[in-house]
PDB file of C-alpha atoms and ligand atoms in Angstrom:
ATOM      1  CA  MET A  13     -29.074  54.369 -29.779  1.00 79.00           C
ATOM      2  CA  ARG A  14     -30.513  51.736 -32.134  1.00 93.00           C
ATOM      3  CA  LYS A  15     -34.112  52.342 -33.173  1.00 93.00           C
ATOM      4  CA  PRO A  16     -36.407  49.507 -32.047  1.00 95.00           C
ATOM      5  CA  LEU A  17     -38.278  47.604 -34.756  1.00 96.00           C
ATOM      6  CA  VAL A  18     -41.435  45.564 -34.242  1.00 96.00           C
ATOM      7  CA  ALA A  19     -42.195  43.218 -37.141  1.00 97.00           C
ATOM      8  CA  GLY A  20     -45.515  41.369 -37.430  1.00 97.00           C
ATOM      9  CA  ASN A  21     -45.361  38.033 -39.266  1.00 97.00           C
ATOM     10  CA  TRP A  22     -48.938  37.018 -40.174  1.00 95.00           C
ATOM     11  CA  LYS A  23     -47.737  33.638 -41.517  1.00 95.00           C
ATOM     12  CA  MET A  24     -50.448  31.963 -43.653  1.00 94.00           C
ATOM     13  CA  ASN A  25     -53.328  33.583 -41.775  1.00 91.00           C
ATOM     14  CA  SER A  26     -56.091  36.015 -42.640  1.00 79.00           C
ATOM     15  CA  PRO A  27     -58.575  35.647 -45.519  1.00 74.00           C
ATOM     16  CA  THR A  28     -59.027  38.552 -47.969  1.00 74.00           C
ATOM     17  CA  GLU A  29     -61.716  40.502 -46.163  1.00 77.00           C
ATOM     18  CA  SER A  30     -60.120  40.319 -42.760  1.00 88.00           C
ATOM     19  CA  SER A  31     -56.666  41.181 -44.087  1.00 87.00           C
ATOM     20  CA  THR A  32     -58.044  44.573 -45.174  1.00 90.00           C
ATOM     21  CA  ILE A  33     -59.765  45.050 -41.820  1.00 90.00           C
ATOM     22  CA  LEU A  34     -56.617  43.990 -39.949  1.00 89.00           C
ATOM     23  CA  LEU A  35     -54.450  46.438 -41.922  1.00 89.00           C
ATOM     24  CA  GLU A  36     -56.945  49.274 -41.394  1.00 89.00           C
ATOM     25  CA  ASN A  37     -57.162  48.499 -37.686  1.00 88.00           C
ATOM     26  CA  ILE A  38     -53.398  48.496 -37.366  1.00 88.00           C
ATOM     27  CA  LEU A  39     -53.316  51.851 -39.083  1.00 85.00           C
ATOM     28  CA  HIS A  40     -55.997  53.263 -36.791  1.00 85.00           C
ATOM     29  CA  HIS A  41     -54.315  51.935 -33.649  1.00 85.00           C
ATOM     30  CA  THR A  42     -50.936  53.155 -34.839  1.00 82.00           C
ATOM     31  CA  ASP A  43     -52.292  56.702 -34.892  1.00 79.00           C
ATOM     32  CA  GLN A  44     -53.212  56.230 -31.228  1.00 76.00           C
ATOM     33  CA  LEU A  45     -49.787  54.740 -30.599  1.00 79.00           C
ATOM     34  CA  LYS A  46     -48.133  57.782 -32.166  1.00 77.00           C
ATOM     35  CA  LYS A  47     -50.049  60.017 -29.729  1.00 74.00           C
ATOM     36  CA  MET A  48     -48.981  57.790 -26.827  1.00 71.00           C
ATOM     37  CA  ILE A  49     -45.381  57.921 -28.008  1.00 71.00           C
ATOM     38  CA  LYS A  50     -45.624  61.710 -28.130  1.00 67.00           C
ATOM     39  CA  ASP A  51     -46.852  61.645 -24.519  1.00 63.00           C
ATOM     40  CA  LEU A  52     -43.757  59.650 -23.620  1.00 59.00           C
ATOM     41  CA  ASN A  53     -41.897  62.755 -24.722  1.00 53.00           C
ATOM     42  CA  THR A  54     -39.407  60.839 -26.752  1.00 53.00           C
ATOM     43  CA  SER A  55     -37.716  62.233 -29.796  1.00 48.00           C
ATOM     44  CA  SER A  56     -36.812  58.800 -31.073  1.00 55.00           C
ATOM     45  CA  ALA A  57     -39.609  56.500 -32.139  1.00 81.00           C
ATOM     46  CA  ILE A  58     -39.882  52.949 -33.384  1.00 90.00           C
ATOM     47  CA  ASP A  59     -40.266  51.235 -36.733  1.00 92.00           C
ATOM     48  CA  ILE A  60     -43.200  48.923 -37.386  1.00 93.00           C
ATOM     49  CA  ALA A  61     -43.305  46.442 -40.272  1.00 96.00           C
ATOM     50  CA  ILE A  62     -46.072  44.044 -41.303  1.00 95.00           C
ATOM     51  CA  PHE A  63     -45.565  40.788 -43.214  1.00 96.00           C
ATOM     52  CA  PRO A  64     -48.878  39.610 -44.659  1.00 95.00           C
ATOM     53  CA  PRO A  65     -49.141  36.623 -47.022  1.00 95.00           C
ATOM     54  CA  ALA A  66     -47.835  37.774 -50.439  1.00 95.00           C
ATOM     55  CA  VAL A  67     -51.314  37.740 -52.051  1.00 93.00           C
ATOM     56  CA  TYR A  68     -52.277  40.676 -49.785  1.00 93.00           C
ATOM     57  CA  LEU A  69     -49.339  42.894 -50.721  1.00 94.00           C
ATOM     58  CA  ARG A  70     -51.521  45.051 -52.966  1.00 94.00           C
ATOM     59  CA  GLU A  71     -53.841  45.786 -50.011  1.00 92.00           C
ATOM     60  CA  ALA A  72     -50.843  46.468 -47.785  1.00 93.00           C
ATOM     61  CA  GLN A  73     -49.459  48.897 -50.356  1.00 95.00           C
ATOM     62  CA  GLU A  74     -52.806  50.675 -50.800  1.00 93.00           C
ATOM     63  CA  ILE A  75     -53.587  50.934 -47.111  1.00 92.00           C
ATOM     64  CA  LEU A  76     -50.150  51.537 -45.586  1.00 92.00           C
ATOM     65  CA  THR A  77     -48.525  53.877 -48.128  1.00 93.00           C
ATOM     66  CA  GLY A  78     -47.724  57.184 -46.433  1.00 90.00           C
ATOM     67  CA  SER A  79     -48.574  55.823 -42.953  1.00 87.00           C
ATOM     68  CA  GLY A  80     -44.995  55.341 -41.773  1.00 86.00           C
ATOM     69  CA  ILE A  81     -45.673  51.603 -41.321  1.00 91.00           C
ATOM     70  CA  HIS A  82     -43.473  49.387 -43.486  1.00 94.00           C
ATOM     71  CA  TRP A  83     -44.380  46.071 -45.070  1.00 96.00           C
ATOM     72  CA  GLY A  84     -42.641  43.127 -46.632  1.00 97.00           C
ATOM     73  CA  THR A  85     -42.824  39.443 -47.514  1.00 98.00           C
ATOM     74  CA  GLN A  86     -42.278  36.284 -45.508  1.00 96.00           C
ATOM     75  CA  ASN A  87     -39.858  34.789 -48.025  1.00 96.00           C
ATOM     76  CA  VAL A  88     -37.978  35.541 -51.262  1.00 96.00           C
ATOM     77  CA  SER A  89     -36.594  33.328 -54.004  1.00 95.00           C
ATOM     78  CA  ALA A  90     -32.862  32.668 -54.097  1.00 93.00           C
ATOM     79  CA  PHE A  91     -33.054  33.218 -57.888  1.00 95.00           C
ATOM     80  CA  ASP A  92     -33.671  36.209 -60.136  1.00 94.00           C
ATOM     81  CA  GLU A  93     -36.236  34.628 -62.474  1.00 95.00           C
ATOM     82  CA  GLY A  94     -36.922  31.411 -64.331  1.00 96.00           C
ATOM     83  CA  PRO A  95     -38.539  28.009 -63.906  1.00 97.00           C
ATOM     84  CA  TYR A  96     -39.135  28.176 -60.133  1.00 94.00           C
ATOM     85  CA  THR A  97     -42.835  27.419 -59.795  1.00 93.00           C
ATOM     86  CA  GLY A  98     -44.433  29.052 -56.768  1.00 91.00           C
ATOM     87  CA  GLU A  99     -41.461  31.259 -55.930  1.00 93.00           C
ATOM     88  CA  ILE A 100     -41.514  35.075 -55.765  1.00 96.00           C
ATOM     89  CA  SER A 101     -38.478  37.113 -56.820  1.00 97.00           C
ATOM     90  CA  ALA A 102     -36.962  40.095 -55.025  1.00 97.00           C
ATOM     91  CA  ALA A 103     -37.729  42.288 -58.078  1.00 96.00           C
ATOM     92  CA  MET A 104     -41.439  41.363 -57.859  1.00 96.00           C
ATOM     93  CA  ILE A 105     -41.474  42.134 -54.139  1.00 96.00           C
ATOM     94  CA  GLU A 106     -39.771  45.483 -54.710  1.00 95.00           C
ATOM     95  CA  GLY A 107     -42.567  46.307 -57.181  1.00 95.00           C
ATOM     96  CA  PHE A 108     -45.106  46.221 -54.337  1.00 97.00           C
ATOM     97  CA  GLY A 109     -43.312  48.905 -52.350  1.00 96.00           C
ATOM     98  CA  CYS A 110     -41.927  46.424 -49.820  1.00 97.00           C
ATOM     99  CA  GLU A 111     -38.928  47.503 -47.772  1.00 97.00           C
ATOM    100  CA  TYR A 112     -38.267  44.332 -45.806  1.00 98.00           C
ATOM    101  CA  VAL A 113     -38.165  40.594 -46.402  1.00 98.00           C
ATOM    102  CA  LEU A 114     -37.961  37.735 -43.901  1.00 97.00           C
ATOM    103  CA  ILE A 115     -35.239  35.235 -44.719  1.00 95.00           C
ATOM    104  CA  GLY A 116     -34.529  31.840 -43.181  1.00 92.00           C
ATOM    105  CA  HIS A 117     -37.598  31.636 -40.958  1.00 94.00           C
ATOM    106  CA  SER A 118     -37.534  28.252 -39.228  1.00 91.00           C
ATOM    107  CA  GLU A 119     -40.959  27.382 -40.667  1.00 92.00           C
ATOM    108  CA  ARG A 120     -39.396  27.738 -44.162  1.00 88.00           C
ATOM    109  CA  ARG A 121     -36.324  25.773 -43.110  1.00 79.00           C
ATOM    110  CA  CYS A 122     -38.571  22.907 -41.966  1.00 76.00           C
ATOM    111  CA  LEU A 123     -39.968  22.596 -45.499  1.00 71.00           C
ATOM    112  CA  TYR A 124     -36.468  22.208 -46.894  1.00 66.00           C
ATOM    113  CA  GLU A 125     -35.441  19.901 -44.090  1.00 53.00           C
ATOM    114  CA  THR A 126     -38.030  17.402 -45.307  1.00 54.00           C
ATOM    115  CA  LEU A 127     -35.871  17.216 -48.443  1.00 58.00           C
ATOM    116  CA  GLU A 128     -33.079  16.157 -46.091  1.00 58.00           C
ATOM    117  CA  LEU A 129     -30.815  19.043 -47.042  1.00 64.00           C
ATOM    118  CA  ASP A 130     -28.231  19.506 -44.342  1.00 73.00           C
ATOM    119  CA  GLN A 131     -27.904  22.712 -42.309  1.00 75.00           C
ATOM    120  CA  THR A 132     -24.827  23.920 -44.173  1.00 79.00           C
ATOM    121  CA  VAL A 133     -26.728  23.817 -47.476  1.00 80.00           C
ATOM    122  CA  LEU A 134     -29.661  25.622 -45.839  1.00 79.00           C
ATOM    123  CA  ASP A 135     -27.316  28.354 -44.566  1.00 81.00           C
ATOM    124  CA  LYS A 136     -26.028  28.811 -48.136  1.00 85.00           C
ATOM    125  CA  ILE A 137     -29.601  29.178 -49.438  1.00 87.00           C
ATOM    126  CA  VAL A 138     -30.174  31.847 -46.780  1.00 88.00           C
ATOM    127  CA  ALA A 139     -27.007  33.645 -47.976  1.00 88.00           C
ATOM    128  CA  GLN A 140     -28.244  33.528 -51.611  1.00 92.00           C
ATOM    129  CA  LYS A 141     -31.600  35.009 -50.582  1.00 94.00           C
ATOM    130  CA  TYR A 142     -29.747  37.673 -48.601  1.00 93.00           C
ATOM    131  CA  GLU A 143     -27.863  38.554 -51.792  1.00 93.00           C
ATOM    132  CA  MET A 144     -31.101  38.818 -53.814  1.00 95.00           C
ATOM    133  CA  ALA A 145     -32.789  41.023 -51.224  1.00 96.00           C
ATOM    134  CA  THR A 146     -29.958  43.527 -51.004  1.00 94.00           C
ATOM    135  CA  ARG A 147     -29.656  43.709 -54.803  1.00 94.00           C
ATOM    136  CA  HIS A 148     -33.274  44.883 -54.867  1.00 96.00           C
ATOM    137  CA  ASN A 149     -33.123  47.422 -52.046  1.00 95.00           C
ATOM    138  CA  LEU A 150     -34.953  45.197 -49.577  1.00 97.00           C
ATOM    139  CA  THR A 151     -33.755  45.032 -45.990  1.00 97.00           C
ATOM    140  CA  PRO A 152     -33.481  41.362 -45.061  1.00 97.00           C
ATOM    141  CA  ILE A 153     -34.551  40.265 -41.609  1.00 97.00           C
ATOM    142  CA  ILE A 154     -32.449  37.140 -41.279  1.00 95.00           C
ATOM    143  CA  CYS A 155     -33.750  34.611 -38.764  1.00 95.00           C
ATOM    144  CA  ILE A 156     -31.330  32.532 -36.730  1.00 94.00           C
ATOM    145  CA  GLY A 157     -32.137  30.108 -33.941  1.00 95.00           C
ATOM    146  CA  GLU A 158     -31.543  26.701 -32.446  1.00 94.00           C
ATOM    147  CA  THR A 159     -33.983  23.796 -32.305  1.00 92.00           C
ATOM    148  CA  ALA A 160     -35.100  22.241 -29.031  1.00 94.00           C
ATOM    149  CA  ASP A 161     -32.560  19.438 -29.583  1.00 94.00           C
ATOM    150  CA  ASP A 162     -29.750  21.965 -30.153  1.00 94.00           C
ATOM    151  CA  TYR A 163     -30.838  23.835 -27.041  1.00 96.00           C
ATOM    152  CA  GLU A 164     -30.833  20.671 -24.924  1.00 96.00           C
ATOM    153  CA  ALA A 165     -27.406  19.751 -26.309  1.00 97.00           C
ATOM    154  CA  ASN A 166     -26.031  23.210 -25.459  1.00 97.00           C
ATOM    155  CA  LYS A 167     -25.415  23.976 -29.124  1.00 96.00           C
ATOM    156  CA  THR A 168     -27.110  27.379 -29.352  1.00 97.00           C
ATOM    157  CA  GLU A 169     -23.898  29.348 -29.912  1.00 97.00           C
ATOM    158  CA  GLU A 170     -22.577  26.786 -32.384  1.00 95.00           C
ATOM    159  CA  VAL A 171     -25.748  26.996 -34.545  1.00 93.00           C
ATOM    160  CA  ILE A 172     -25.777  30.778 -34.458  1.00 95.00           C
ATOM    161  CA  ALA A 173     -22.068  31.176 -35.135  1.00 95.00           C
ATOM    162  CA  ARG A 174     -22.323  28.853 -38.150  1.00 91.00           C
ATOM    163  CA  LEU A 175     -24.895  31.010 -39.967  1.00 90.00           C
ATOM    164  CA  LEU A 176     -23.285  34.303 -38.929  1.00 93.00           C
ATOM    165  CA  ASP A 177     -19.967  33.099 -40.347  1.00 93.00           C
ATOM    166  CA  VAL A 178     -21.632  32.127 -43.646  1.00 89.00           C
ATOM    167  CA  LEU A 179     -23.256  35.580 -43.902  1.00 91.00           C
ATOM    168  CA  ILE A 180     -19.990  37.363 -43.089  1.00 93.00           C
ATOM    169  CA  ALA A 181     -18.042  35.254 -45.594  1.00 91.00           C
ATOM    170  CA  HIS A 182     -20.690  35.892 -48.254  1.00 87.00           C
ATOM    171  CA  LYS A 183     -20.753  39.693 -48.350  1.00 88.00           C
ATOM    172  CA  GLY A 184     -18.286  40.849 -45.713  1.00 92.00           C
ATOM    173  CA  PRO A 185     -19.132  42.122 -42.216  1.00 93.00           C
ATOM    174  CA  LYS A 186     -19.945  45.695 -43.293  1.00 92.00           C
ATOM    175  CA  ALA A 187     -22.861  44.537 -45.451  1.00 89.00           C
ATOM    176  CA  LEU A 188     -24.581  43.341 -42.279  1.00 93.00           C
ATOM    177  CA  SER A 189     -25.143  46.989 -41.372  1.00 91.00           C
ATOM    178  CA  GLU A 190     -27.921  46.959 -43.977  1.00 91.00           C
ATOM    179  CA  THR A 191     -29.650  43.944 -42.504  1.00 96.00           C
ATOM    180  CA  VAL A 192     -31.627  43.097 -39.412  1.00 98.00           C
ATOM    181  CA  LEU A 193     -30.991  39.861 -37.525  1.00 98.00           C
ATOM    182  CA  ALA A 194     -33.694  38.045 -35.586  1.00 98.00           C
ATOM    183  CA  TYR A 195     -32.800  35.544 -32.904  1.00 98.00           C
ATOM    184  CA  GLU A 196     -35.655  33.057 -33.055  1.00 97.00           C
ATOM    185  CA  PRO A 197     -35.204  29.940 -30.919  1.00 97.00           C
ATOM    186  CA  VAL A 198     -37.267  27.340 -32.779  1.00 95.00           C
ATOM    187  CA  TRP A 199     -38.547  25.877 -29.502  1.00 96.00           C
ATOM    188  CA  ALA A 200     -40.135  29.240 -28.640  1.00 97.00           C
ATOM    189  CA  ILE A 201     -41.971  29.855 -31.922  1.00 96.00           C
ATOM    190  CA  GLY A 202     -45.719  29.426 -31.620  1.00 94.00           C
ATOM    191  CA  THR A 203     -45.304  27.391 -28.428  1.00 95.00           C
ATOM    192  CA  GLY A 204     -46.199  30.024 -25.836  1.00 95.00           C
ATOM    193  CA  LYS A 205     -42.823  29.256 -24.222  1.00 96.00           C
ATOM    194  CA  SER A 206     -40.723  32.359 -24.701  1.00 97.00           C
ATOM    195  CA  ALA A 207     -37.008  32.582 -23.917  1.00 98.00           C
ATOM    196  CA  THR A 208     -36.310  34.448 -20.693  1.00 98.00           C
ATOM    197  CA  PRO A 209     -35.127  38.051 -21.131  1.00 98.00           C
ATOM    198  CA  GLU A 210     -31.741  36.981 -19.692  1.00 98.00           C
ATOM    199  CA  TRP A 211     -31.355  34.132 -22.182  1.00 98.00           C
ATOM    200  CA  ALA A 212     -32.308  36.416 -25.092  1.00 98.00           C
ATOM    201  CA  GLN A 213     -29.813  39.031 -23.885  1.00 98.00           C
ATOM    202  CA  ASP A 214     -26.988  36.469 -23.625  1.00 98.00           C
ATOM    203  CA  VAL A 215     -27.579  35.165 -27.144  1.00 98.00           C
ATOM    204  CA  HIS A 216     -27.948  38.669 -28.659  1.00 98.00           C
ATOM    205  CA  SER A 217     -24.762  39.750 -26.960  1.00 98.00           C
ATOM    206  CA  PHE A 218     -22.970  36.654 -28.322  1.00 98.00           C
ATOM    207  CA  MET A 219     -24.171  37.579 -31.845  1.00 98.00           C
ATOM    208  CA  ARG A 220     -22.990  41.173 -31.493  1.00 98.00           C
ATOM    209  CA  GLU A 221     -19.597  40.087 -30.172  1.00 97.00           C
ATOM    210  CA  ARG A 222     -19.129  37.589 -32.994  1.00 97.00           C
ATOM    211  CA  ILE A 223     -19.726  40.363 -35.559  1.00 97.00           C
ATOM    212  CA  ALA A 224     -17.618  42.859 -33.577  1.00 97.00           C
ATOM    213  CA  LYS A 225     -14.596  40.618 -34.072  1.00 96.00           C
ATOM    214  CA  HIS A 226     -14.821  41.618 -37.755  1.00 96.00           C
ATOM    215  CA  ASP A 227     -16.365  45.082 -37.580  1.00 97.00           C
ATOM    216  CA  LYS A 228     -17.127  46.884 -34.330  1.00 97.00           C
ATOM    217  CA  ALA A 229     -19.171  49.724 -35.830  1.00 97.00           C
ATOM    218  CA  THR A 230     -21.458  47.336 -37.713  1.00 97.00           C
ATOM    219  CA  ALA A 231     -21.959  45.188 -34.616  1.00 97.00           C
ATOM    220  CA  GLU A 232     -22.872  48.263 -32.603  1.00 97.00           C
ATOM    221  CA  SER A 233     -25.397  49.661 -35.121  1.00 96.00           C
ATOM    222  CA  LEU A 234     -27.051  46.382 -36.165  1.00 96.00           C
ATOM    223  CA  GLN A 235     -30.646  45.799 -35.009  1.00 97.00           C
ATOM    224  CA  ILE A 236     -31.114  42.351 -33.445  1.00 98.00           C
ATOM    225  CA  LEU A 237     -34.732  41.361 -32.829  1.00 98.00           C
ATOM    226  CA  TYR A 238     -35.997  38.627 -30.554  1.00 98.00           C
ATOM    227  CA  GLY A 239     -38.792  36.335 -31.809  1.00 98.00           C
ATOM    228  CA  GLY A 240     -40.601  33.477 -30.103  1.00 98.00           C
ATOM    229  CA  SER A 241     -43.921  33.786 -28.229  1.00 97.00           C
ATOM    230  CA  VAL A 242     -43.608  37.518 -27.544  1.00 98.00           C
ATOM    231  CA  LYS A 243     -46.897  38.817 -26.145  1.00 98.00           C
ATOM    232  CA  ALA A 244     -48.117  42.069 -24.602  1.00 97.00           C
ATOM    233  CA  ASP A 245     -47.291  40.765 -21.130  1.00 97.00           C
ATOM    234  CA  ASN A 246     -43.647  39.766 -21.714  1.00 98.00           C
ATOM    235  CA  ALA A 247     -42.542  42.237 -24.406  1.00 98.00           C
ATOM    236  CA  ALA A 248     -41.413  45.067 -22.120  1.00 97.00           C
ATOM    237  CA  ALA A 249     -39.136  42.797 -20.034  1.00 98.00           C
ATOM    238  CA  ILE A 250     -37.529  41.256 -23.127  1.00 98.00           C
ATOM    239  CA  PHE A 251     -37.141  44.568 -24.988  1.00 97.00           C
ATOM    240  CA  ALA A 252     -35.622  46.211 -21.895  1.00 97.00           C
ATOM    241  CA  LYS A 253     -32.465  44.144 -22.349  1.00 97.00           C
ATOM    242  CA  PRO A 254     -29.654  46.223 -23.859  1.00 97.00           C
ATOM    243  CA  ASP A 255     -28.962  44.034 -26.899  1.00 98.00           C
ATOM    244  CA  VAL A 256     -32.611  43.384 -27.813  1.00 98.00           C
ATOM    245  CA  ASP A 257     -33.772  45.934 -30.395  1.00 98.00           C
ATOM    246  CA  GLY A 258     -37.411  44.925 -30.736  1.00 98.00           C
ATOM    247  CA  GLY A 259     -39.212  41.791 -31.812  1.00 98.00           C
ATOM    248  CA  LEU A 260     -40.411  39.554 -34.603  1.00 98.00           C
ATOM    249  CA  ILE A 261     -43.976  38.749 -33.606  1.00 98.00           C
ATOM    250  CA  GLY A 262     -46.008  35.859 -35.026  1.00 97.00           C
ATOM    251  CA  GLY A 263     -49.326  34.903 -33.401  1.00 95.00           C
ATOM    252  CA  ALA A 264     -49.699  38.111 -31.395  1.00 96.00           C
ATOM    253  CA  SER A 265     -49.432  40.262 -34.542  1.00 94.00           C
ATOM    254  CA  LEU A 266     -52.906  39.044 -35.612  1.00 93.00           C
ATOM    255  CA  ASP A 267     -54.499  40.634 -32.567  1.00 92.00           C
ATOM    256  CA  VAL A 268     -54.294  44.373 -33.129  1.00 91.00           C
ATOM    257  CA  GLU A 269     -54.572  45.455 -29.489  1.00 91.00           C
ATOM    258  CA  GLU A 270     -51.956  42.908 -28.434  1.00 94.00           C
ATOM    259  CA  PHE A 271     -49.669  43.971 -31.280  1.00 94.00           C
ATOM    260  CA  ILE A 272     -49.977  47.679 -30.460  1.00 92.00           C
ATOM    261  CA  HIS A 273     -49.167  46.959 -26.805  1.00 93.00           C
ATOM    262  CA  ILE A 274     -46.012  45.202 -27.977  1.00 95.00           C
ATOM    263  CA  CYS A 275     -45.170  48.244 -30.130  1.00 93.00           C
ATOM    264  CA  PHE A 276     -45.704  50.447 -27.094  1.00 90.00           C
ATOM    265  CA  ALA A 277     -43.290  48.283 -25.088  1.00 94.00           C
ATOM    266  CA  ALA A 278     -40.704  48.950 -27.813  1.00 94.00           C
ATOM    267  CA  ALA A 279     -41.476  52.679 -27.662  1.00 90.00           C
ATOM    268  CA  LEU A 280     -40.887  52.619 -23.899  1.00 87.00           C
ATOM    269  CA  LYS A 281     -37.417  51.316 -24.610  1.00 84.00           C
ATOM    270  CA  ALA A 282     -36.802  54.204 -26.989  1.00 78.00           C
ATOM    271  CA  SER A 283     -37.936  56.806 -24.465  1.00 75.00           C
TER     272      SER A 283
HETATM  273  C1  LIG B 514     -42.572  33.965 -35.770  1.00 81.41           C
HETATM  274  O1  LIG B 514     -43.406  33.531 -36.543  1.00 81.41           O
HETATM  275  O2  LIG B 514     -41.498  34.432 -36.189  1.00 81.41           O
HETATM  276  C2  LIG B 514     -42.845  33.926 -34.330  1.00 81.41           C
HETATM  277  C3  LIG B 514     -41.944  34.393 -33.505  1.00 81.41           C
HETATM  278  O3  LIG B 514     -44.046  33.380 -33.960  1.00 81.41           O
HETATM  279  P1  LIG B 514     -44.733  33.476 -32.490  1.00 81.41           P
HETATM  280  O4  LIG B 514     -44.613  34.928 -32.047  1.00 81.41           O
HETATM  281  O5  LIG B 514     -46.148  33.058 -32.712  1.00 81.41           O
HETATM  282  O6  LIG B 514     -43.962  32.579 -31.591  1.00 81.41           O
END
């Protein structure tokens, strides 16, 4: 049984004062969640990870250390160090006690796309970031998903297979056992239009099968999250699908009650 993970991506939200309040509230509500999980009588639990803007990592470290909640960054540089203004290295992130890093989020890809880099180059940048994260003991959550145009053109599997193949070629299939994948259809992110549970299941199952062709055990143990307009009212149905191992949550992670309900939906799956 794979342990569900719920990851909260705050994006570029939350000013200093409210980031502290938000973290403390999450902590407080998580204690309640732990009691609820105990009532579910489940031996297995869930993992929760928070991704605040990098300037709030110190607060995250101070408030979340010892709580069982993990934290990480929304991006990492593809380079070790040097003249890369505005970038943050994996070593710096590791220094803040982070355990996870998001890689290849579509909102990051869009920034590069304005430079007119093609998708194959973008996939290689994702692979380089993946390399940096694992060198510094960070678990990468690698985001993969098709745009609305790809979806309309029936190219979902093609887009997903392309990045999976780059990742497998880069470090071998076994290395994926130390990563988390997140299927994030771009058309569902921040739009309020989530994929149906059936669609998410089909795509997750395609991803697992593609990896299984190289390494069955890795494919079986790998956590694959779904992300794209997950809310308290649709989380349980999406997470109930056999190949969905939790979610990457954007907007709803800024509302503590909503976020904790989503965590509870993941705990239900584990029970
Ligand atoms: C995200 O930012 O990864 C995301 C899935 O956002 P939202 O939940 O707001 O769609």
